[in-house]
Amino acid sequence: MVEQYILQNNEHFVLSVRDDTDGSKTVELVLDKELDHEKEHDLNIVMIAVDGGNPQRSGSAIIHVTVLDANDNAPVFDQAFYKASLPEDSALDTLVVTESATDADKGVNGAVTYEFSRISERAKKVFSLNSQTGEIKVIGLLDFENNSKYEMRIDAKDGYGLSSDSKLMIEITDVNDNAPVIYLKSLTNPIPENVSPGAEVGIINVQDRDSENNRQVRCSIQQNVRFKMLPSIKNYYSLVTTGHLDRELVSDYNITITATDEGSPPLSSSKTVQLSVADINDNPPVFEEQSYSAHVTENNKPGSTLCSVIARDPDWRQNGTVIYSLLPSEVNGAPVSSYLSVNGDTGVIHAVRSFDYEQFRSFKVHMMARDNGSPPLSSNVTVSVFISDVNDNSPQILYPAPEGNSFMTELVPKAAHGGSMVSKVIAVDADSGQNAWLSYHIVKSTDPGLFSIGLHSGEIRTQRDISESDIMKQNLIVSVKDNGQHSLSATCSMYLLISDNLAEVPELKDISYDEKNSKLTSYLIIALVSGAK
């Protein structure tokens, strides 16, 4: 009968032997020390049975124990902390990093899968994790300016839920993908045209969302616009004038501001600023002519237009509104306002009265053109008014004198030869030019063939020798005409006696002349004796 059971070569199992009531023994193999499948997959245990005889006899058996795997190992990452860096312009499906964890177990117990454990919603939109391979890839657009760093944790799990985690930090590096942005912080608009050179008219702020050199910005404007950019505090620039402004030359400026960063390649942006130049009353009105001449015919109607003066003022609105006026002066001792008036808005000059060429032929006045600025500016000009003659005066006969003077008879010697001057008609005309050119004509005579008169001299001469048969009493009616377009005339009567001495002259009361049918005015003659001593 078996007396004893013995295990050999074993550190994990012990025998539990129990005596049964029937005298037999129940032997159990009991695990005394835990097994580790990852160290020993199989165990061969020798068990010896020894009887109670003498000598003792024994027998042995080999117990083969297969150690089954239990999920007693969690996955282990090859790194507790992973770090990756990639540019913000990385393409979709770019591999960021591959995380790797191993599990000492076998089969399902050692099959590792990966998943995000702690990750932001933003990160979920741009990164993916392959649960089988541990590869993390880009699935969305990256933007350094919105997120420059992502932190997350990755869990590695085996088939029965044991897990471990690792930390991953992804840094996004900047790419020059943002052009500078120009902000107009303040602007003086419009700018007075009398602003001093170097005056600040605007403040510009430039921002670039990139970093380092990619955000370093240079700001400039185009040339030859009388403005420039001056750096101020960080990212600020002053827009200043570089010279005098003149609204009358340039009233508006379109200034293009360009900002360029120092990235590679550089990016730039532009902004156009419209500036207007405000008017200052810096220009007086200027007459179109240095002087003006007005010509008017005498006997004009009061209120008639003489001429217009025009002054230009390049300023704007009220600064360029011109008002005309007459400067106070006198014409022939009377105020100029009694002769002329001017329309203050149009510069049209009107005659206040009718002019008489025979009183004065010309005069000068001074006009002022004033703008409506504050203070107003003005300039003056001379207007010369020339009065043209009209044939409005008949010839005036000075000799023979008009009726009413002492009666005198002019004698013509009996021996007067042909061509002898016996008298002369003298006349004047207050007009001028051809209006005062006089011509003399005998329109009626006692003996038409005896006397003639000089056309322009008025000299009366005999046409032939005097004869005894000639009538003593001779009467000539002379017409004096001017040369105006509408000729005016005057007439007179010339009384002649053919006699050698006064003794032969009849009494005045006996002297009578045939003047029937004559409507002409009779004149008395002052006695002039040709050749009298």
XYZ file of C-alpha atoms in Angstrom, residues 184 187 199-204 221 227-230 237-241 255 257 273 275:
22
model
C -7.007 103.745 -40.073
C -7.784 111.023 -40.123
C 1.664 118.347 -40.046
C 0.138 115.051 -38.945
C -3.110 114.324 -40.724
C -3.658 110.675 -39.872
C -2.604 107.742 -37.648
C -2.216 104.272 -39.161
C 3.000 105.100 -49.543
C 2.528 112.928 -47.956
C 4.779 110.402 -46.234
C 4.651 107.784 -43.481
C 6.674 108.232 -40.303
C 2.644 105.281 -38.224
C 1.920 108.959 -38.688
C 0.704 110.252 -42.046
C 2.241 113.719 -42.468
C 2.404 116.329 -45.204
C -3.141 107.802 -51.106
C -0.705 102.759 -48.129
C -7.184 106.692 -48.253
C -8.113 112.970 -48.663
